XYZ file of C-alpha atoms in Angstrom:
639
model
C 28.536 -0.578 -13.333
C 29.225 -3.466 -16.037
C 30.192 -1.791 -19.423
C 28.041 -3.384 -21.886
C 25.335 -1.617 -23.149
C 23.451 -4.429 -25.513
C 20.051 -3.346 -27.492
C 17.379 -5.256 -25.762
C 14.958 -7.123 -28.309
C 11.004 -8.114 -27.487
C 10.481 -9.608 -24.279
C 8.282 -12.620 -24.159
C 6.406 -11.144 -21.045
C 5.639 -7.792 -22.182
C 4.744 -5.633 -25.240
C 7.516 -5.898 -28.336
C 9.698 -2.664 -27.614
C 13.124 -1.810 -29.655
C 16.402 -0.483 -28.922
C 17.756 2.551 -30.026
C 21.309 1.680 -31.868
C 24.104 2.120 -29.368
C 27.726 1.055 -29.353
C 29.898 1.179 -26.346
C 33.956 1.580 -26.267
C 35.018 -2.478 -25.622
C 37.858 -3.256 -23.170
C 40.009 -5.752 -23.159
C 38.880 -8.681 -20.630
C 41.310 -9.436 -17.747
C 42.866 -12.693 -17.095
C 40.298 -13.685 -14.722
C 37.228 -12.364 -16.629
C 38.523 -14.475 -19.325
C 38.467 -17.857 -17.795
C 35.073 -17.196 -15.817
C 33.648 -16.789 -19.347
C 35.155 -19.730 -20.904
C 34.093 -21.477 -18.007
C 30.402 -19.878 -18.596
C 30.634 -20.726 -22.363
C 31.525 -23.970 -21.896
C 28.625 -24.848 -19.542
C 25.656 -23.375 -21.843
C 27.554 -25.347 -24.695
C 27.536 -28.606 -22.218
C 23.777 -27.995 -21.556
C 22.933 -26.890 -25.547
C 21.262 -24.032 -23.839
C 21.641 -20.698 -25.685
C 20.591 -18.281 -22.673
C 22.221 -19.134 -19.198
C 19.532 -20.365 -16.894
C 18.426 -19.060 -13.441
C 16.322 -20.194 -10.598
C 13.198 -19.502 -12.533
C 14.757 -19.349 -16.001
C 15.036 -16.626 -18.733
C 12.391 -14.677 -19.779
C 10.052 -17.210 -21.940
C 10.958 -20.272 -19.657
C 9.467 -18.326 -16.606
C 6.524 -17.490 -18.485
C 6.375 -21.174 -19.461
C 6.584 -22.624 -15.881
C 4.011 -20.464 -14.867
C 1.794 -21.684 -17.377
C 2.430 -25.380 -15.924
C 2.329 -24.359 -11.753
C -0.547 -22.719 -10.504
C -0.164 -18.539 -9.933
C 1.998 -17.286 -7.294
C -0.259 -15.852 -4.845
C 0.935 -13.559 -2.259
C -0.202 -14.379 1.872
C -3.297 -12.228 2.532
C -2.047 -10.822 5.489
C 0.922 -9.339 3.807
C -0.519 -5.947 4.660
C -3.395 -4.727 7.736
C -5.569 -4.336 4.410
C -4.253 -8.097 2.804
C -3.967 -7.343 -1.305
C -2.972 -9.781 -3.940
C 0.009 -9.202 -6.247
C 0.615 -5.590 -7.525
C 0.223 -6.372 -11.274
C -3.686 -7.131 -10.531
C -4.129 -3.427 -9.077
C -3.866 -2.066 -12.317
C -7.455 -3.213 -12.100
C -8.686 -1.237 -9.239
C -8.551 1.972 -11.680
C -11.595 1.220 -14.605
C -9.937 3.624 -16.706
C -5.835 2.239 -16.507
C -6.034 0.890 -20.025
C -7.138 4.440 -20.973
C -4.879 6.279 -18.804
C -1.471 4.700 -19.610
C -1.239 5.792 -23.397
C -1.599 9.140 -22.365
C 0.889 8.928 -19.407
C 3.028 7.242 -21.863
C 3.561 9.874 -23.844
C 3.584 12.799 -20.729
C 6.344 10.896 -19.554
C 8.391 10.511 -23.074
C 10.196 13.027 -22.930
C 11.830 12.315 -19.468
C 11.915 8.375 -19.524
C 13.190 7.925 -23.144
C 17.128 8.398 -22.526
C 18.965 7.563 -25.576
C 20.920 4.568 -25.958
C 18.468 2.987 -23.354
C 15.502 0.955 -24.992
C 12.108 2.292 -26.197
C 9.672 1.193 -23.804
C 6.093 -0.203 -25.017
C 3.222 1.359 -23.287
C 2.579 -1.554 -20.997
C 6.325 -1.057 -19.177
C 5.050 3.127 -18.374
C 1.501 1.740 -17.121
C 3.664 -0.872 -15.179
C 5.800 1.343 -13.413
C 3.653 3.601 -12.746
C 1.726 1.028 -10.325
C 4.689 -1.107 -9.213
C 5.280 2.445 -7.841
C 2.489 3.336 -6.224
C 2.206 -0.211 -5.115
C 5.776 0.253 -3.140
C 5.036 3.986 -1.872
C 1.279 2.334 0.062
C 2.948 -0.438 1.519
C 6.188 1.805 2.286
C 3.735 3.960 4.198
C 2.064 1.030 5.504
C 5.585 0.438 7.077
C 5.982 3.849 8.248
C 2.495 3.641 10.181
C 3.377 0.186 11.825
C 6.559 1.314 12.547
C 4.850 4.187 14.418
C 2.422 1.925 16.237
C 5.049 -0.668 16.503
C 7.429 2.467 18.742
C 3.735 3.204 20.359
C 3.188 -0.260 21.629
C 6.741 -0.211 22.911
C 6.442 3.281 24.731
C 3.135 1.017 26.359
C 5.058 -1.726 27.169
C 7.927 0.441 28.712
C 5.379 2.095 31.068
C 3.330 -1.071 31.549
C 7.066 -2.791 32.823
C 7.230 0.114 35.323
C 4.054 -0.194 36.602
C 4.906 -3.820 37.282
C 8.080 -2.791 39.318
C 6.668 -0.455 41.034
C 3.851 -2.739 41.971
C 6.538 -6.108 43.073
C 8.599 -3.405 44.643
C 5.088 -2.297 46.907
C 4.399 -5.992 47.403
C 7.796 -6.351 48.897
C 7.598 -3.845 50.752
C 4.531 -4.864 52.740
C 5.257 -8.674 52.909
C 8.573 -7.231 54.925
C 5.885 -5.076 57.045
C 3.526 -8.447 57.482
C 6.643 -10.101 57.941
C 8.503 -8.103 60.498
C 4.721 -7.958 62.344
C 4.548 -12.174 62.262
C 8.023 -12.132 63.542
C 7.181 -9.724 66.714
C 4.264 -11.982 67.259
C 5.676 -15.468 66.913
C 8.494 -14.147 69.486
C 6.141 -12.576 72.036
C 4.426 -14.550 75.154
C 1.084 -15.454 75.231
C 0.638 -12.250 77.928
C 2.721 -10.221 75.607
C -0.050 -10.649 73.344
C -3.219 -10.982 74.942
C -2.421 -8.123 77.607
C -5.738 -9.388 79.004
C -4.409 -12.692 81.066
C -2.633 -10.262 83.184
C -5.874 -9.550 84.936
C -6.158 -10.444 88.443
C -8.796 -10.065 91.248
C -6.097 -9.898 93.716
C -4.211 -6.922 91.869
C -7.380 -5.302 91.109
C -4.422 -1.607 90.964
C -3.046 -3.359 87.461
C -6.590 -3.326 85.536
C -6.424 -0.163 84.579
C -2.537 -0.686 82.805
C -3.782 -4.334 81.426
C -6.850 -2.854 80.276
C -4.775 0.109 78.232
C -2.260 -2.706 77.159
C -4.338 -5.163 75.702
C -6.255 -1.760 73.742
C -2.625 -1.571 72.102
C -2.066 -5.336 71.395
C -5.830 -4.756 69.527
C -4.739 -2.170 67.550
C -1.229 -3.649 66.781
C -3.376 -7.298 65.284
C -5.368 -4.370 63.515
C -2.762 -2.721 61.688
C -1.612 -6.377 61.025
C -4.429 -7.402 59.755
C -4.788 -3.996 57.299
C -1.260 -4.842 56.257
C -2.077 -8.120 55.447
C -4.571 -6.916 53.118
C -2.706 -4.379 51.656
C -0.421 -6.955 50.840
C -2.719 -8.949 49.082
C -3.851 -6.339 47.087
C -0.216 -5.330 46.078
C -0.100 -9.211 44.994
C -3.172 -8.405 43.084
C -2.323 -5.208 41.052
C 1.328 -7.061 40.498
C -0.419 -9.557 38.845
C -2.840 -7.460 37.252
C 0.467 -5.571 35.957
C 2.101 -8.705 34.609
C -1.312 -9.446 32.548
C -0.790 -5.851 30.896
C 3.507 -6.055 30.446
C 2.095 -9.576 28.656
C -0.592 -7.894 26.791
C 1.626 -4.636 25.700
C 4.252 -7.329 24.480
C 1.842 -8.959 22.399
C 1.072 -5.924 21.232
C 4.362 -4.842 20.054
C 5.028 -8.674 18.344
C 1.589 -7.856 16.599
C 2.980 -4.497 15.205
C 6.198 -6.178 14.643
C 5.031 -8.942 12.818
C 2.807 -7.219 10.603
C 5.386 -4.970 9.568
C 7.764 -6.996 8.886
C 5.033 -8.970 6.533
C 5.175 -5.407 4.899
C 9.010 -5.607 3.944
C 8.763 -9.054 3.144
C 6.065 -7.913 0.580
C 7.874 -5.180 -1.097
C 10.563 -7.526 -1.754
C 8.316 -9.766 -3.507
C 7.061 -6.778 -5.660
C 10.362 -5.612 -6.386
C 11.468 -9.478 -7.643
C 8.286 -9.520 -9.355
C 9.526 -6.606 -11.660
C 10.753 -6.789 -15.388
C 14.137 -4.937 -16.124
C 11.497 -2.892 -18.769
C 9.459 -1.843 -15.648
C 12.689 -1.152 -13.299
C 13.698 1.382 -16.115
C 11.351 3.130 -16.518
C 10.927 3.707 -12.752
C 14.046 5.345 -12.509
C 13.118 8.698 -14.415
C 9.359 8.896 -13.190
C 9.702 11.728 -10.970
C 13.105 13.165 -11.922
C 12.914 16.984 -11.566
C 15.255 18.595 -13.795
C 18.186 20.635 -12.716
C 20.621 23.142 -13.936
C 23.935 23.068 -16.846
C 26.526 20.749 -15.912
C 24.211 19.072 -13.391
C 21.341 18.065 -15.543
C 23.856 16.571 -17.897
C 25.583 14.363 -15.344
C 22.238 13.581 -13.621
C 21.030 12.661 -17.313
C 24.377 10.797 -18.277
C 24.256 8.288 -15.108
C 20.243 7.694 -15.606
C 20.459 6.556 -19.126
C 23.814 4.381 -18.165
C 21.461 2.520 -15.794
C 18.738 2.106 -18.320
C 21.368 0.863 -20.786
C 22.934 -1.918 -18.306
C 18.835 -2.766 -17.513
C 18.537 -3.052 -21.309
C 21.542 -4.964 -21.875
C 20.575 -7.625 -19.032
C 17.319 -7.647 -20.503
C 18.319 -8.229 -24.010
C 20.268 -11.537 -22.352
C 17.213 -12.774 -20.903
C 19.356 -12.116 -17.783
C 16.704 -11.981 -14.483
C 18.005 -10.368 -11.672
C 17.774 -13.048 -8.493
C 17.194 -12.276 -5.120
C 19.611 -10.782 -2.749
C 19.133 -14.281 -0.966
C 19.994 -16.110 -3.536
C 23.278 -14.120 -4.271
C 24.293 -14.160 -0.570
C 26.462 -16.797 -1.065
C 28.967 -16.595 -3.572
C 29.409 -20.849 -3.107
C 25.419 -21.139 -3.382
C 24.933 -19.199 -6.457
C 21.812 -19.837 -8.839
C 22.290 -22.419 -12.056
C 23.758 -20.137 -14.752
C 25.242 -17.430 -12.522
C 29.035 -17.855 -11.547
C 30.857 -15.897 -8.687
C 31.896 -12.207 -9.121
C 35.575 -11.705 -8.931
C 37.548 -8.546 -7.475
C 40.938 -7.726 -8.893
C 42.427 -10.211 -6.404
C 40.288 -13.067 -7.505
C 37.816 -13.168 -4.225
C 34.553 -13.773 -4.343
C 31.858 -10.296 -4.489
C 29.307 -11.567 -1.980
C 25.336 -10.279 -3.139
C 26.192 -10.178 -6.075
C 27.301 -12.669 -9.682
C 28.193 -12.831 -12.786
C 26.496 -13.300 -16.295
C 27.267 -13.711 -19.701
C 25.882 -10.543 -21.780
C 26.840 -11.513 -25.538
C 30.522 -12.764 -25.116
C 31.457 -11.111 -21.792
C 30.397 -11.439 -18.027
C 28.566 -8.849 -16.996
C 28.391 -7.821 -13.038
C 23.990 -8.838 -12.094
C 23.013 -7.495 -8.886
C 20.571 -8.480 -7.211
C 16.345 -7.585 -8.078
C 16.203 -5.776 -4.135
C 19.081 -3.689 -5.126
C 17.721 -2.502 -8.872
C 14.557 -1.220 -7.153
C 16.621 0.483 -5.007
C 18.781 2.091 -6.845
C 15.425 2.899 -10.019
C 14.205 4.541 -6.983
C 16.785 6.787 -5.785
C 17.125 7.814 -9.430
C 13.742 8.911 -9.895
C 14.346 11.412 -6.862
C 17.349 13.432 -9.297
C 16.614 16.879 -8.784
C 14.500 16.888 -5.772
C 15.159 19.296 -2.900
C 17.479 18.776 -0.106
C 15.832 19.078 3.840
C 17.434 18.122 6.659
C 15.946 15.560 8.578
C 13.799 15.391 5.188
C 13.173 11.630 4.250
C 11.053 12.572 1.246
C 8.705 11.933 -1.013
C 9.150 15.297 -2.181
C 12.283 16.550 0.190
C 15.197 14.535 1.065
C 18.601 15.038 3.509
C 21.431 12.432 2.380
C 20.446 9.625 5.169
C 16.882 10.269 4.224
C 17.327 9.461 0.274
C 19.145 6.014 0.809
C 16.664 5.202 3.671
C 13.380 5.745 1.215
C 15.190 4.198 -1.592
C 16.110 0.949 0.147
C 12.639 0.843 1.869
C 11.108 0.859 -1.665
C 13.429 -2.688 -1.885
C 12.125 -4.470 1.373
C 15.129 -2.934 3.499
C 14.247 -0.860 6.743
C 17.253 1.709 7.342
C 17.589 4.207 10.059
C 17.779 7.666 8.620
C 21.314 9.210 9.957
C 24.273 8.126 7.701
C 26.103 7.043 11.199
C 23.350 4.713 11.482
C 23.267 3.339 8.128
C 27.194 2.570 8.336
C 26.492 0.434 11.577
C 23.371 -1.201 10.265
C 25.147 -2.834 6.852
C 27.231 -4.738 6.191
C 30.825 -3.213 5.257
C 32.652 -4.041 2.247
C 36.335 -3.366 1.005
C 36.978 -0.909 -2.069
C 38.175 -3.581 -4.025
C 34.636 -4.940 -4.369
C 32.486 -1.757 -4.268
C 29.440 -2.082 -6.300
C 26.567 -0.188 -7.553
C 24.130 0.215 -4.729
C 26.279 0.371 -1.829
C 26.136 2.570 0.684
C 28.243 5.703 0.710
C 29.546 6.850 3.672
C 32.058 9.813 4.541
C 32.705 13.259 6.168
C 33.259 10.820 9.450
C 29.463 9.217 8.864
C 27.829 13.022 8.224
C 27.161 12.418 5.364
C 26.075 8.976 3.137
C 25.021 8.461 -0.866
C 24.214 5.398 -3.119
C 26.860 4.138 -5.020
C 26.282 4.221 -9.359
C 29.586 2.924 -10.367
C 32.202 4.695 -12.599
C 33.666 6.627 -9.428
C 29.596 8.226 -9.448
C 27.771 8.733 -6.387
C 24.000 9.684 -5.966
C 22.830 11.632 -2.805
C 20.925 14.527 -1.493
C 23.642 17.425 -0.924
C 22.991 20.296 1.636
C 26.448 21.857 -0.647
C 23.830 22.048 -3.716
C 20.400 21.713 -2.205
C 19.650 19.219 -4.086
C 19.633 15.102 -4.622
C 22.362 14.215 -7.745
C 25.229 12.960 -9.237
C 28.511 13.513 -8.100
C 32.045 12.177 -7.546
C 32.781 9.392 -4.722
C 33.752 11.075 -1.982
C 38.135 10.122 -1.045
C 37.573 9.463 2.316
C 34.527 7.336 1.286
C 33.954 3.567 3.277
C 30.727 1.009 1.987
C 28.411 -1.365 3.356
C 26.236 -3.289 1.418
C 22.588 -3.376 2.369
C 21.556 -6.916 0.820
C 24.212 -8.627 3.223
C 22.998 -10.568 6.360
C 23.659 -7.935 9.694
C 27.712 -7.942 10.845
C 27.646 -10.322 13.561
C 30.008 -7.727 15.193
C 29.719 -3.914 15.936
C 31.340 -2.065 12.610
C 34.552 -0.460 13.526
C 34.247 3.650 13.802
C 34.556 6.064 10.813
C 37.587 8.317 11.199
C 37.000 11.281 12.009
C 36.118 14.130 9.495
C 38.413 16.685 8.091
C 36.972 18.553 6.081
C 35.094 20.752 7.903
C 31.663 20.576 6.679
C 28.724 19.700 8.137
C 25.561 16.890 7.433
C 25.630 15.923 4.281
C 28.060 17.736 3.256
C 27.182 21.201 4.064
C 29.690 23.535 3.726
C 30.993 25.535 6.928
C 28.890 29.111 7.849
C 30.860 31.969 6.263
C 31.684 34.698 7.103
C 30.223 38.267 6.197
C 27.351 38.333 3.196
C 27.438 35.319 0.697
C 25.995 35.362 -2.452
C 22.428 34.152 -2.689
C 22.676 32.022 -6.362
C 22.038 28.137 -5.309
C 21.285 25.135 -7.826
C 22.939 26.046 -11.390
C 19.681 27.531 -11.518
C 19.499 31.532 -12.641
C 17.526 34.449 -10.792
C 13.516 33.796 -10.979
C 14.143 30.322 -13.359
C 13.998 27.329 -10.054
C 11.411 24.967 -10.758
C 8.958 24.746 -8.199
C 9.817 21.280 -7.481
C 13.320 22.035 -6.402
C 11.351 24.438 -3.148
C 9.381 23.329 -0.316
C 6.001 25.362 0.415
C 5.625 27.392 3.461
C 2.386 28.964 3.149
C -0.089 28.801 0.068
C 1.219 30.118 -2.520
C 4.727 30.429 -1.212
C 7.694 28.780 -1.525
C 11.469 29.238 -0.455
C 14.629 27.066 -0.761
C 13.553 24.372 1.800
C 16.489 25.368 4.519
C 14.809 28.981 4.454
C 11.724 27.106 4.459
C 12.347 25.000 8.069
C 13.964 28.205 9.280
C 10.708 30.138 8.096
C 8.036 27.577 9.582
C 10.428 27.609 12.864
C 9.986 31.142 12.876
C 6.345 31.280 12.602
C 5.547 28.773 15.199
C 7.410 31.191 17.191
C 5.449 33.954 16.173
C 2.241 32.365 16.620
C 3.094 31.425 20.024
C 4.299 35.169 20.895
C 1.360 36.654 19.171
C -1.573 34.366 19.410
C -1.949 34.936 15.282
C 0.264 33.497 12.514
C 3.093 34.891 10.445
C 1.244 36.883 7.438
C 3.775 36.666 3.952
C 2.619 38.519 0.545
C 5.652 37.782 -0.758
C 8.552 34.882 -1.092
C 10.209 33.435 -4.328
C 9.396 35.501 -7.020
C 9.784 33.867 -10.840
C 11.424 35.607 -13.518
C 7.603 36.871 -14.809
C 6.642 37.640 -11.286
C 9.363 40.034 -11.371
C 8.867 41.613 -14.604
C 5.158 42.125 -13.444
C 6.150 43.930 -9.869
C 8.917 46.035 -11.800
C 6.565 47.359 -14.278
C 3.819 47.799 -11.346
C 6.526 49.459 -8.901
C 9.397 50.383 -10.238
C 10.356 52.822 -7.226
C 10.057 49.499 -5.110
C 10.739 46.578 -6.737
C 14.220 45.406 -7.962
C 15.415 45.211 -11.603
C 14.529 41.592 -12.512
C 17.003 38.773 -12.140
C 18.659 40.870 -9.018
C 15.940 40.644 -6.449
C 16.486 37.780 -3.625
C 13.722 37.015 -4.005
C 14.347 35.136 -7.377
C 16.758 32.873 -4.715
C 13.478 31.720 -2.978
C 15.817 33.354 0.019
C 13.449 36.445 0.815
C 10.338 36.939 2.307
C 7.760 40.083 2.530
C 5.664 39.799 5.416
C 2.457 41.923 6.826
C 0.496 41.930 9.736
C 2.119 44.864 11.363
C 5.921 43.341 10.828
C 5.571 45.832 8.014
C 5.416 48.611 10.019
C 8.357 49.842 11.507
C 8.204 50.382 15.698
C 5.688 47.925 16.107
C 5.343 44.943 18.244
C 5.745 42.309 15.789
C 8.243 44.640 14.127
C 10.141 44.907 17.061
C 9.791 41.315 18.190
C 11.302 39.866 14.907
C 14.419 41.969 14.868
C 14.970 40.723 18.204
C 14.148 37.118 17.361
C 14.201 36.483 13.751
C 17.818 36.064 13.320
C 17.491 33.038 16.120
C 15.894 31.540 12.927
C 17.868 32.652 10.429
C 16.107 35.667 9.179
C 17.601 39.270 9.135
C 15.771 42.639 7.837
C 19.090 43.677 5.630
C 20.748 46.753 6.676
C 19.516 48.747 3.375
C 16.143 47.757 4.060
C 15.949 48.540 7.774
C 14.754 52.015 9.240
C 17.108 54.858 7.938
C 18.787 52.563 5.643
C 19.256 53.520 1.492
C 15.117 51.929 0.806
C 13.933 51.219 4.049
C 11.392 48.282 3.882
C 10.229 46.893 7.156
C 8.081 44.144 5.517
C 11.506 42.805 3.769
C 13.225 39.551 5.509
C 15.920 37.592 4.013
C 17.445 33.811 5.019
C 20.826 35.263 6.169
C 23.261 38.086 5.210
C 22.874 38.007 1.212
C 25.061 40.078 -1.103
C-alpha cells in the first residue's frame, strides 16, 4: 500500500469533514519514482493545472461537468426489479435524514480510526446505503445465478430428450427403410400373394390365400411404422422447439445477471473515497489482544491511503480504464515495479510531491468490503454475510465490486489473472497451501482472510509459498499453470492437521465465557457454538431427526462468563468453576430428550453415532466416570 498518509480537506461533493493530524515516516524516492514525478510535475506545470486531471476530473470539476451534461442515469433493466442510481434510495426510507445522525454516532466508535479523516454525517448515511445497495443486487446475482444453473439443468435434460427422440426417429426410418427396400426388391406376386390364384390349380388357394394374409399384415406393420416414424419426426421437432426455448431461457438468466454485475460496478465507481472508508469498518466485529490491534492497525492504514487520495482530489478510475498501462487516463502515468515494467490495473498519482500507487474504484470496494468482515466467524463452505471460509470471503468481497468468483481458492487461482511478486498489489488474490487456501492482499507483507487456524476472518502475514492473480485483469487467454503442491500439512484454509490425544479447547485470543456472539454461528434458539461445532452439531441433528422422527433437544451450549457465575451459584455440585467449563469455548453442548438419560435409545444411539459428527460424551462425564453426566457432549476430545 502507497506510504503517504495526507490529511484530507472538504470535499466539494460532500459535507466539510477534517483530518485528524498525522505524520508518516518519509522514504527516500527511488531512481525511477523520481523521474515519473518530474515527469508528472512537469505536465500539471505545462497544463497550469494544480490537481492532475482524470477521465472525469478531480473532485469539483466532476461536480462541475455534471452540472453542464444531463444526470447519469442507470438502464432500467439493470436489475429484474429496474432501480435508478443508489444515491436516490436514500429516499425510499422517509426517516434517512433522521436516522443517519444517530447511526453516525453508533458507529463512531468503530469507524473513526485515528490518523484516518473525520467523516461528516452524510459519508456514514452514504455507506450505509451504498451497502445495502451492493448486498440486494449481490443477492439479486446469487438468485439469477441459481435460476441461471436451473435453466441450464432444463436445457441439459431438454438436449437429451432431443437425442433420444432423433435417435428413435432413426431408428424407425431404418425400420421403414429396410421395409421399402424388401418391397421395392420383391415381384409383383411376391407382393400381392393373390395373382397366384388359378382356376386350374384350384390345390394352391388355400397357400395363396394364407400368403397374401401375410403380405397384408407385412404393408400393415409398414404402414404403423411409417407412422411411428412420423411421429418420432414430430416429438424431435417438438424437442428442438424446447432445447431452443430452455436456451433462451438460460441467455435470459444470463443476461440479466450479468446486467447485475455490470450494475454493482457502476455503484462501486459511483462512490467517494469518504464513503469507501467508512464502509470498511461497518460491520467489523472485534477480536482478541494482538489480533484486534493488527486487524485495527491495517483498517485505519486503508482509511489513511483513502484519505490521502482524497485530500489530492485523486478519483479512483475504473479497472477498464487502468487495464492498459499504454492507455492510461489524462493525469495518471504507468506504475513501475523495481525493474521498471509496467503494473497492469493499476497507475500512478501525484499525492503532494510523490506518486502514490491508485488502484482501481472495483478494487477499493473490494477490498472496504472484505475489511468490514474483520472478526467474523470462519465456516467452511461459509460464503457469508455473517460466516465466511477463506474462498468464501474473497468471493463476497469481489462480488460487492462487479466480479463473479467461484468460491474454492483452486478456482479463484484459475479464474484471475496471475501476476509476478515483483508487482503484487493491494487487492490481489492470495493463494497458497497448494490452492487450499486463498486471502486478499493489504500490502506491507499483510494479508486478509478467513482462517480455519483462528476461526476467524483477519490480518495476518503473506503466506512464503504465496502466488497472485489479479481480479480486475481481462481472463488468461491460457489455462494458469498448477500450484505446487502443499507442504505444510494443513488443511482448507489453513487448518491445522487433527492432533492427536485431547487438545485444549481456548480458540480466538478470546478468554473462557468473553466470545462475542458475533464470532459463533446459532444452532438452535438461543444457542450458539464455534461455527465448526456448529455444522458438526446441525449434521448431527439431521441425523437424529431422521433416526428418531423428533429433533435434537439442547438446554445448554456456550455459556458467557455471567451465565456461568449464575449456574455455579445455582449448582455448585454440577456446574464447573467459571472460566473452566467448555462450555465458555462454545465447544459443549447439554442435550435432553432422553440423551440425558443414560441406557436409553437416544442415549445409546449417540455414543454410537455422535463421534461420526464430531461429538464425544467425555470419559469423566460418561456412566461410571468421576461426574457422570449423560446430557454432556463436547466437539472433540477437550482437555
Amino acid at each position: 500500500m502507497p506510504a503517504p498518509r495526507t490529511p484530507a480537506p472538504a470535499r466539494t461533493t460532500a459535507p466539510s469533514r477534517t483530518a485528524s493530524p498525522r505524520t508518516a515516516p518519509r522514504r527516500e524516492l527511488t531512481a525511477r519514482e523520481a523521474e515519473a514525478l518530474r515527469a508528472l510535475l512537469a505536465a500539471r506545470a505545462a497544463t497550469g493545472a494544480p490537481v492532475p486531471p482524470r477521465r472525469t476530473g478531480t473532485t469539483a470539476q466532476k461536480t462541475e461537468k455534471r452540472r453542464k451534461q444531463p444526470a447519469r442515469r442507470r438502464p432500467a433493466a439493470r436489475t429484474p426489479r429496474g432501480r435508478g442510481p443508489w444515491r436516490t434510495r436514500l429516499r425510499v426510507v422517509g426517516l434517512a435524514t433522521l436516522l443517519v445522525p444517530v447511526l453516525t454516532v453508533l458507529l463512531a466508535p468503530a469507524t473513526s480510526a485515528p490518523g484516518s479523516a473525520t467523516v461528516a454525517p452524510g459519508a456514514a448515511g452514504l455507506a450505509l446505503a451504498a451497502r445495502s445497495t451492493l448486498l440486494q443486487d449481490a443477492d439479486a446475482y446469487r438468485r439469477l445465478q441459481g435460476e441461471v444453473a436451473t435453466r441450464r439443468a432444463e436445457l441439459q435434460a431438454a438436449v437429451e430428450a432431443e437425442q433420444a427422440a432423433r435417435a428413435a426417429v432413426a431408428a424407425e426410418q431404418v425400420t421403414v427403410g429396410s421395409a421399402a427396400a424388401d418391397l421395392y426388391r420383391a415381384s409383383a406376386q411376391t407382393r400381392m400373394p393373390v395373382l397366384g390364384l388359378s382356376a386350374a390349380a384350384p390345390a394352391t388357394t388355400g397357400d395363396v390365400l394364407y400368403r397374401q394374409a401375410l403380405a397384408d399384415r407385412a404393408a400393415q406393420e409398414r404402414e404403423t411404422a411409417v407412422v411411428r416414424a412420423e411421429r418420432a419426426a414430430a416429438a424431435a421437432e417438438a424437442a428442438a422447439a424446447r432445447v431452443a426455448a430452455a436456451q433462451d431461457a438460460v441467455d435470459a438468466a444470463a443476461a440479466q445477471a450479468r446486467t447485475v454485475l455490470a450494475g454493482v460496478r457502476a455503484t462501486v465507481d459511483d462512490l467517494g473515497l469518504d464513503v469507501s472508508a467508512q464502509l470498511a469498518a461497518l460491520d467489523t466485529v472485534p477480536a482478541a489482544g494482538t489480533q484486534q490491534e493488527r486487524n485495527t492497525a491495517a483498517l485505519q492504514r486503508w482509511q489513511g491511503h483513502l484519505a490521502g487520495l482524497a485530500s489530492a482530489g485523486v478519483e479512483p478510475p475504473s479497472a477498464a480504464e487502468l487495464a492498459d498501462p499504454a492507455t492510461l487516463p489524462d493525469g495518471f502515468s504507468p506504475a513501475l515495479d523495481a525493474a521498471g515494467q509496467a503494473v497492469p490495473g493499476v497507475a500512478w498519482a501525484v499525492v503532494g510531491n510523490r506518486p502514490v500507487t491508485v488502484l482501481p474504484a472495483e478494487t477499493v470496494a473490494a477490498v472496504s468490503s472484505a475489511l468490514s468482515r474483520l472478526g467474523r466467524p470462519y465456516a467452511a463452505g461459509a460464503t457469508g454475510p455473517d460466516a465466511f471460509d477463506c474462498g468464501g470471503l474473497t468471493a463476497s468481497a469481489w462480488l460487492l465490486a462487479g466480479y463473479d468468483l467461484p468460491a474454492g481458492a483452486a478456482e479463484q487461482w484459475a479464474a484471475a489473472t496471475v501476476v509476478p511478486a515483483s508487482q503484487l498489489q493491494v487487492g490481489d488474490l492470495v493463494v497458497s497451501d497448494g490452492g487450499a487456501d486463498v486471502a486478499l492482499y493489504l500490502g506491507d507483507g499483510e494479508v486478509l482472510g478467513a482462517s480455519a487456524a483462528t476461526y476467524q476472518v483477519g490480518v495476518r502475514s503473506m503466506p512464503a509459498d504465496a502466488r497472485a492473480v489479479r481480479v480486475t485483469l481481462p481472463a488468461p487467454a491460457t489455462p494458469n499453470a498448477p500450484l505446487p503442491a502443499s507442504a505444510s500439512g494443513r488443511g482448507a484454509c489453513g487448518a491445522p492437521p487433527a492432533p492427536v490425544g485431547p487438545v485444549s479447547p481456548a480458540w480466538g485470543g478470546w478468554s473462557n465465557g468473553r466470545i462475542p456472539a458475533e464470532a459463533l454461528c446459532p444452532i438452535a434458539r438461543g444457542h450458539a457454538l464455534r461455527c465448526d461445532a456448529a455444522a458438526g452439531y446441525a449434521a448431527l441433528a439431521r441425523a437424529y431427526e431422521a433416526a428418531f422422527g423428533s429433533p435434537l433437544c439442547v438446554t445448554d451450549s456456550y455459556r458467557s462468563m455471567a451465565a456461568q457465575v449464575d449456574a455455579f451459584r445455582r449448582k455448585p455440585a454440577l456446574a464447573a468453576v467459571p472460566g473452566t467449563s467448555n462450555h465458555g469455548w462454545a465447544l459443549a453442548v447439554d442435550l435432553c430428550g432422553g440423551v440425558n438419560v443414560a441406557g436409553t435409545p437416544q442415549w445409546t444411539w449417540m455414543t454410537e453415532h455422535a463421534g461420526r459428527f464430531g461429538f464425544v460424551n467425555p470419559d469423566w462425564a460418561r456412566p461410571g466416570g468421576e461426574k457422570p453426566e449423560p446430557w454432556h457432549w463436547e466437539f472433540g476430545h477437550l482437555a
